[in-house]
Short mmCIF file of C-alpha atoms and ligand atoms in Angstrom, two decimals:
data_model
loop_
_atom_site.label_atom_id
_atom_site.label_comp_id
_atom_site.label_asym_id
_atom_site.label_seq_id
_atom_site.Cartn_x
_atom_site.Cartn_y
_atom_site.Cartn_z
CA UNK A 1 72.45 -84.62 -72.56
CA UNK A 2 75.43 -86.39 -71.24
CA UNK A 3 74.22 -90.00 -71.81
CA UNK A 4 73.57 -89.21 -75.42
CA UNK A 5 77.23 -87.80 -75.86
CA UNK A 6 78.50 -90.91 -74.46
CA UNK A 7 76.45 -93.00 -76.72
CA UNK A 8 77.56 -90.98 -79.78
CA UNK A 9 81.19 -91.19 -78.95
CA UNK A 10 80.76 -94.97 -78.52
CA UNK A 11 79.12 -95.37 -81.99
CA UNK A 12 81.58 -93.26 -83.66
CA UNK A 13 84.69 -95.09 -82.08
CA UNK A 14 83.25 -98.46 -83.10
CA UNK A 15 82.26 -97.40 -86.64
CA UNK A 16 85.91 -95.96 -87.28
CA UNK A 17 87.31 -99.23 -86.33
CA UNK A 18 85.10 -101.18 -88.62
CA UNK A 19 85.70 -98.93 -91.31
CA UNK A 20 89.60 -99.31 -91.31
CA UNK A 21 89.04 -103.06 -91.72
CA UNK A 22 86.96 -102.59 -94.82
CA UNK A 23 87.89 -101.93 -98.38
CA UNK A 24 84.96 -101.56 -100.98
CA UNK A 25 84.19 -100.29 -104.33
CA UNK A 26 81.04 -98.61 -103.22
CA UNK A 27 80.27 -96.09 -100.34
CA UNK A 28 77.45 -98.09 -98.93
CA UNK A 29 75.23 -101.08 -99.82
CA UNK A 30 71.63 -100.53 -98.30
CA UNK A 31 70.16 -104.20 -98.33
CA UNK A 32 67.65 -105.11 -100.90
CA UNK A 33 65.55 -107.60 -99.59
CA UNK A 34 64.31 -108.80 -102.88
CA UNK A 35 67.36 -111.12 -103.19
CA UNK A 36 68.71 -113.79 -100.86
CA UNK A 37 71.38 -113.02 -98.29
CA UNK A 38 74.97 -114.32 -98.87
CA UNK A 39 78.04 -114.63 -96.74
CA UNK A 40 78.74 -110.89 -97.29
CA UNK A 41 75.15 -109.68 -96.80
CA UNK A 42 72.52 -108.72 -99.31
CA UNK A 43 72.69 -107.12 -102.84
CA UNK A 44 72.51 -103.25 -102.78
CA UNK A 45 69.53 -101.06 -103.41
CA UNK A 46 70.02 -98.54 -106.22
CA UNK A 47 71.58 -95.46 -104.49
CA UNK A 48 69.34 -93.22 -106.78
CA UNK A 49 66.45 -94.37 -104.73
CA UNK A 50 68.02 -93.89 -101.20
CA UNK A 51 67.26 -90.79 -98.90
CA UNK A 52 68.70 -89.76 -95.59
CA UNK A 53 65.95 -91.72 -93.90
CA UNK A 54 67.37 -94.93 -95.06
CA UNK A 55 70.38 -94.07 -92.93
CA UNK A 56 68.49 -93.31 -89.75
CA UNK A 57 67.03 -95.87 -87.27
CA UNK A 58 64.91 -94.33 -84.45
CA UNK A 59 63.96 -97.55 -82.56
CA UNK A 60 66.38 -97.38 -79.81
CA UNK A 61 64.90 -94.48 -77.78
CA UNK A 62 62.07 -96.84 -76.47
CA UNK A 63 62.47 -99.37 -73.61
CA UNK A 64 62.20 -103.03 -74.62
CA UNK A 65 59.38 -105.26 -72.98
CA UNK A 66 60.94 -107.12 -70.15
CA UNK A 67 57.76 -109.15 -69.36
CA UNK A 68 59.44 -112.55 -70.13
CA UNK A 69 61.28 -115.32 -68.25
CA UNK A 70 64.63 -113.65 -68.30
CA UNK A 71 63.25 -110.18 -67.61
CA UNK A 72 65.04 -108.47 -70.51
CA UNK A 73 64.13 -106.59 -73.51
CA UNK A 74 66.46 -106.36 -76.48
CA UNK A 75 65.82 -103.97 -79.30
CA UNK A 76 68.12 -104.33 -82.29
CA UNK A 77 69.35 -102.42 -85.21
CA UNK A 78 70.50 -105.19 -87.22
CA UNK A 79 70.60 -105.43 -91.00
CA UNK A 80 66.79 -106.65 -91.16
CA UNK A 81 65.52 -103.86 -89.19
CA UNK A 82 68.15 -101.27 -90.27
CA UNK A 83 69.18 -102.14 -94.00
CA UNK A 84 71.76 -99.53 -94.28
CA UNK A 85 74.06 -101.54 -91.83
CA UNK A 86 74.25 -104.21 -94.61
CA UNK A 87 77.99 -104.79 -95.54
CA UNK A 88 79.37 -102.32 -93.01
CA UNK A 89 80.12 -104.80 -90.27
CA UNK A 90 78.49 -102.93 -87.46
CA UNK A 91 75.26 -102.92 -85.50
CA UNK A 92 73.77 -101.82 -82.28
CA UNK A 93 71.30 -102.98 -79.77
CA UNK A 94 69.33 -101.65 -76.72
CA UNK A 95 69.22 -103.73 -73.53
CA UNK A 96 66.56 -103.20 -70.95
CA UNK A 97 67.22 -105.42 -68.06
CA UNK A 98 64.39 -105.36 -65.37
CA UNK A 99 65.27 -105.73 -61.67
CA UNK A 100 66.72 -109.29 -61.34
CA UNK A 101 66.70 -109.86 -65.04
CA UNK A 102 69.47 -111.21 -67.19
CA UNK A 103 70.73 -111.58 -70.63
CA UNK A 104 71.16 -115.34 -70.48
CA UNK A 105 74.28 -117.18 -71.64
CA UNK A 106 74.94 -116.88 -75.32
CA UNK A 107 77.33 -116.26 -78.05
CA UNK A 108 77.70 -114.39 -81.33
CA UNK A 109 79.90 -114.69 -84.27
CA UNK A 110 81.57 -111.45 -83.65
CA UNK A 111 82.63 -109.22 -80.69
CA UNK A 112 80.49 -107.13 -78.51
CA UNK A 113 81.00 -103.86 -76.89
CA UNK A 114 78.57 -102.98 -73.98
CA UNK A 115 78.16 -99.51 -72.48
CA UNK A 116 76.06 -99.24 -69.31
CA UNK A 117 73.95 -96.22 -68.96
CA UNK A 118 71.94 -96.86 -65.96
CA UNK A 119 71.91 -99.54 -63.37
CA UNK A 120 74.36 -102.17 -61.91
CA UNK A 121 75.24 -105.26 -64.08
CA UNK A 122 77.35 -108.23 -63.53
CA UNK A 123 78.85 -108.76 -67.07
CA UNK A 124 81.29 -111.53 -67.96
CA UNK A 125 82.43 -114.07 -70.42
CA UNK A 126 84.45 -117.35 -70.42
CA UNK A 127 87.27 -118.07 -72.75
CA UNK A 128 88.06 -121.40 -74.44
CA UNK A 129 90.18 -122.60 -71.46
CA UNK A 130 87.24 -122.04 -69.21
CA UNK A 131 88.67 -119.06 -67.46
CA UNK A 132 85.83 -116.66 -66.53
CA UNK A 133 86.12 -112.85 -66.57
CA UNK A 134 83.26 -111.05 -64.84
CA UNK A 135 82.74 -107.71 -63.06
CA UNK A 136 80.18 -105.53 -61.77
CA UNK A 137 79.61 -102.73 -64.25
CA UNK A 138 78.02 -99.19 -63.54
CA UNK A 139 76.97 -96.12 -65.49
CA UNK A 140 79.75 -95.22 -68.09
CA UNK A 141 81.50 -98.61 -67.86
CA UNK A 142 82.20 -100.32 -71.08
CA UNK A 143 83.41 -103.93 -71.63
CA UNK A 144 84.32 -105.97 -74.55
CA UNK A 145 83.05 -109.78 -75.00
CA UNK A 146 85.58 -111.07 -77.64
CA UNK A 147 84.09 -112.76 -80.68
CA UNK A 148 82.26 -116.22 -80.38
CA UNK A 149 82.98 -116.42 -76.60
CA UNK A 150 79.87 -117.30 -74.34
CA UNK A 151 78.92 -114.41 -72.17
CA UNK A 152 76.11 -112.97 -70.10
CA UNK A 153 74.75 -109.86 -68.15
CA UNK A 154 72.80 -109.92 -64.89
CA UNK A 155 71.08 -106.87 -63.32
CA UNK A 156 72.25 -106.99 -59.74
CA UNK A 157 70.99 -103.64 -58.79
CA UNK A 158 67.66 -102.33 -57.28
CA UNK A 159 66.65 -100.58 -60.36
CA UNK A 160 66.07 -101.49 -64.03
CA UNK A 161 69.30 -101.37 -65.83
CA UNK A 162 69.80 -99.89 -69.40
CA UNK A 163 72.75 -100.60 -71.74
CA UNK A 164 73.65 -100.35 -75.33
CA UNK A 165 75.93 -102.77 -77.14
CA UNK A 166 77.64 -102.56 -80.46
CA UNK A 167 78.62 -105.60 -82.44
CA UNK A 168 80.95 -105.71 -85.40
CA UNK A 169 78.61 -107.29 -87.93
CA UNK A 170 75.46 -106.12 -89.42
CA UNK A 171 73.87 -109.44 -88.59
CA UNK A 172 75.76 -110.79 -85.38
CA UNK A 173 73.22 -113.50 -84.54
CA UNK A 174 72.42 -114.48 -81.03
CA UNK A 175 72.90 -118.16 -79.95
CA UNK A 176 71.42 -118.63 -76.52
CA UNK A 177 72.54 -121.84 -74.96
CA UNK A 178 69.43 -122.28 -72.94
CA UNK A 179 67.23 -122.16 -75.86
CA UNK A 180 69.64 -124.15 -78.10
CA UNK A 181 69.19 -127.10 -75.56
CA UNK A 182 65.60 -126.70 -74.47
CA UNK A 183 63.59 -125.02 -77.24
CA UNK A 184 63.88 -128.04 -79.97
CA UNK A 185 63.37 -131.80 -80.25
CA UNK A 186 66.72 -132.99 -79.16
CA UNK A 187 65.67 -136.05 -77.02
CA UNK A 188 65.89 -135.65 -73.24
CA UNK A 189 68.20 -138.76 -72.79
CA UNK A 190 70.63 -137.09 -75.25
CA UNK A 191 70.35 -133.72 -73.21
CA UNK A 192 70.92 -135.77 -69.96
CA UNK A 193 74.14 -137.19 -71.53
CA UNK A 194 75.60 -133.97 -72.95
CA UNK A 195 74.98 -131.79 -69.96
CA UNK A 196 74.81 -134.20 -66.99
CA UNK A 197 71.43 -132.60 -66.09
CA UNK A 198 69.01 -135.07 -64.71
CA UNK A 199 65.82 -135.74 -66.80
CA UNK A 200 63.37 -133.91 -64.53
CA UNK A 201 65.31 -130.79 -64.86
CA UNK A 202 65.63 -131.37 -68.69
CA UNK A 203 62.07 -131.87 -69.28
CA UNK A 204 61.05 -128.91 -67.09
CA UNK A 205 63.25 -126.52 -69.19
CA UNK A 206 61.80 -128.08 -72.29
CA UNK A 207 58.33 -127.30 -71.10
CA UNK A 208 59.45 -123.72 -70.22
CA UNK A 209 61.06 -123.23 -73.67
CA UNK A 210 58.69 -125.21 -75.82
CA UNK A 211 60.85 -128.09 -76.53
CA UNK A 212 59.67 -131.75 -77.02
CA UNK A 213 60.93 -135.19 -76.83
C1 NAG B 1 64.53 -96.89 -108.45
O1 NAG B 1 64.19 -95.77 -109.06
C2 NAG B 1 63.86 -95.97 -110.35
C3 NAG B 1 63.72 -94.67 -111.11
O2 NAG B 1 62.80 -93.86 -110.49
C4 NAG B 1 62.81 -97.08 -110.69
O3 NAG B 1 62.58 -97.28 -112.10
C5 NAG B 1 63.19 -98.18 -109.93
O4 NAG B 1 62.13 -99.21 -109.92
C6 NAG B 1 63.59 -98.05 -108.39
N1 NAG B 1 63.92 -99.16 -107.80
C7 NAG B 1 63.75 -99.56 -106.65
C8 NAG B 1 64.32 -100.69 -106.16
O5 NAG B 1 62.81 -98.94 -105.99
C1 NAG B 2 55.01 -107.19 -73.09
O1 NAG B 2 55.09 -108.79 -73.36
C2 NAG B 2 54.05 -109.66 -72.69
C3 NAG B 2 54.39 -110.86 -72.98
O2 NAG B 2 54.51 -111.19 -74.31
C4 NAG B 2 52.75 -108.95 -73.18
O3 NAG B 2 51.75 -109.82 -72.48
C5 NAG B 2 52.60 -107.56 -72.89
O4 NAG B 2 51.48 -107.11 -73.58
C6 NAG B 2 53.75 -106.73 -73.39
N1 NAG B 2 53.73 -105.45 -72.99
C7 NAG B 2 53.58 -104.40 -73.91
C8 NAG B 2 53.58 -102.99 -73.29
O5 NAG B 2 53.75 -104.47 -74.93
#
């Protein structure tokens, strides 16, 4: 199918570019979760115990659950779900965005490439001088969100949207501004000061996201 050819090409391009940047004394390093993670990832499992199935992740064929406040389902092949990615500087996620749904504003430690498969998405990012770059993306469009910059995606179409993203880390993390502010015990009066929101709005968002104080 045409869609899967596009996804395949996309992932090959991303992995070639990440391989070029890597030098290593081993071919691969499938994560051994018996040991703690370090800055370069997990220690390696014994290659003698590996099979092809360790290098295959089959979870991206299924739509994610979009029944949440943002209307988005994110299914991720990161090191914890796909241990063969450990040390290779690459990962992939599937985004299902319901009608009117969003991937709220967030950032990663690394860059992200999005490929739209279905639907109509406004995607954008802000650079560190506050310039915003955003555009409506359609099937077959890709867009890059440079490392660590805040970015977002909004389904502005009349149908659910499907996209795949690839990130140049096996553990890219996902820091969402809304939950960073409202899902913890940062006091409301501090939130008022650092965001210029009023207390009513801050407390409302704390209730929604489980924050206290
Ligand atoms: C790998 O296989 C060897 C030999 O069969 C075994 O002794 C060892 O426990 C295995 N290691 C892991 C991590 O499964
Ligand atoms: C989707 O998530 C909602 C909210 O967590 C849950 O109630 C619902 O059962 C889930 N649906 C499926 C199909 O898993």
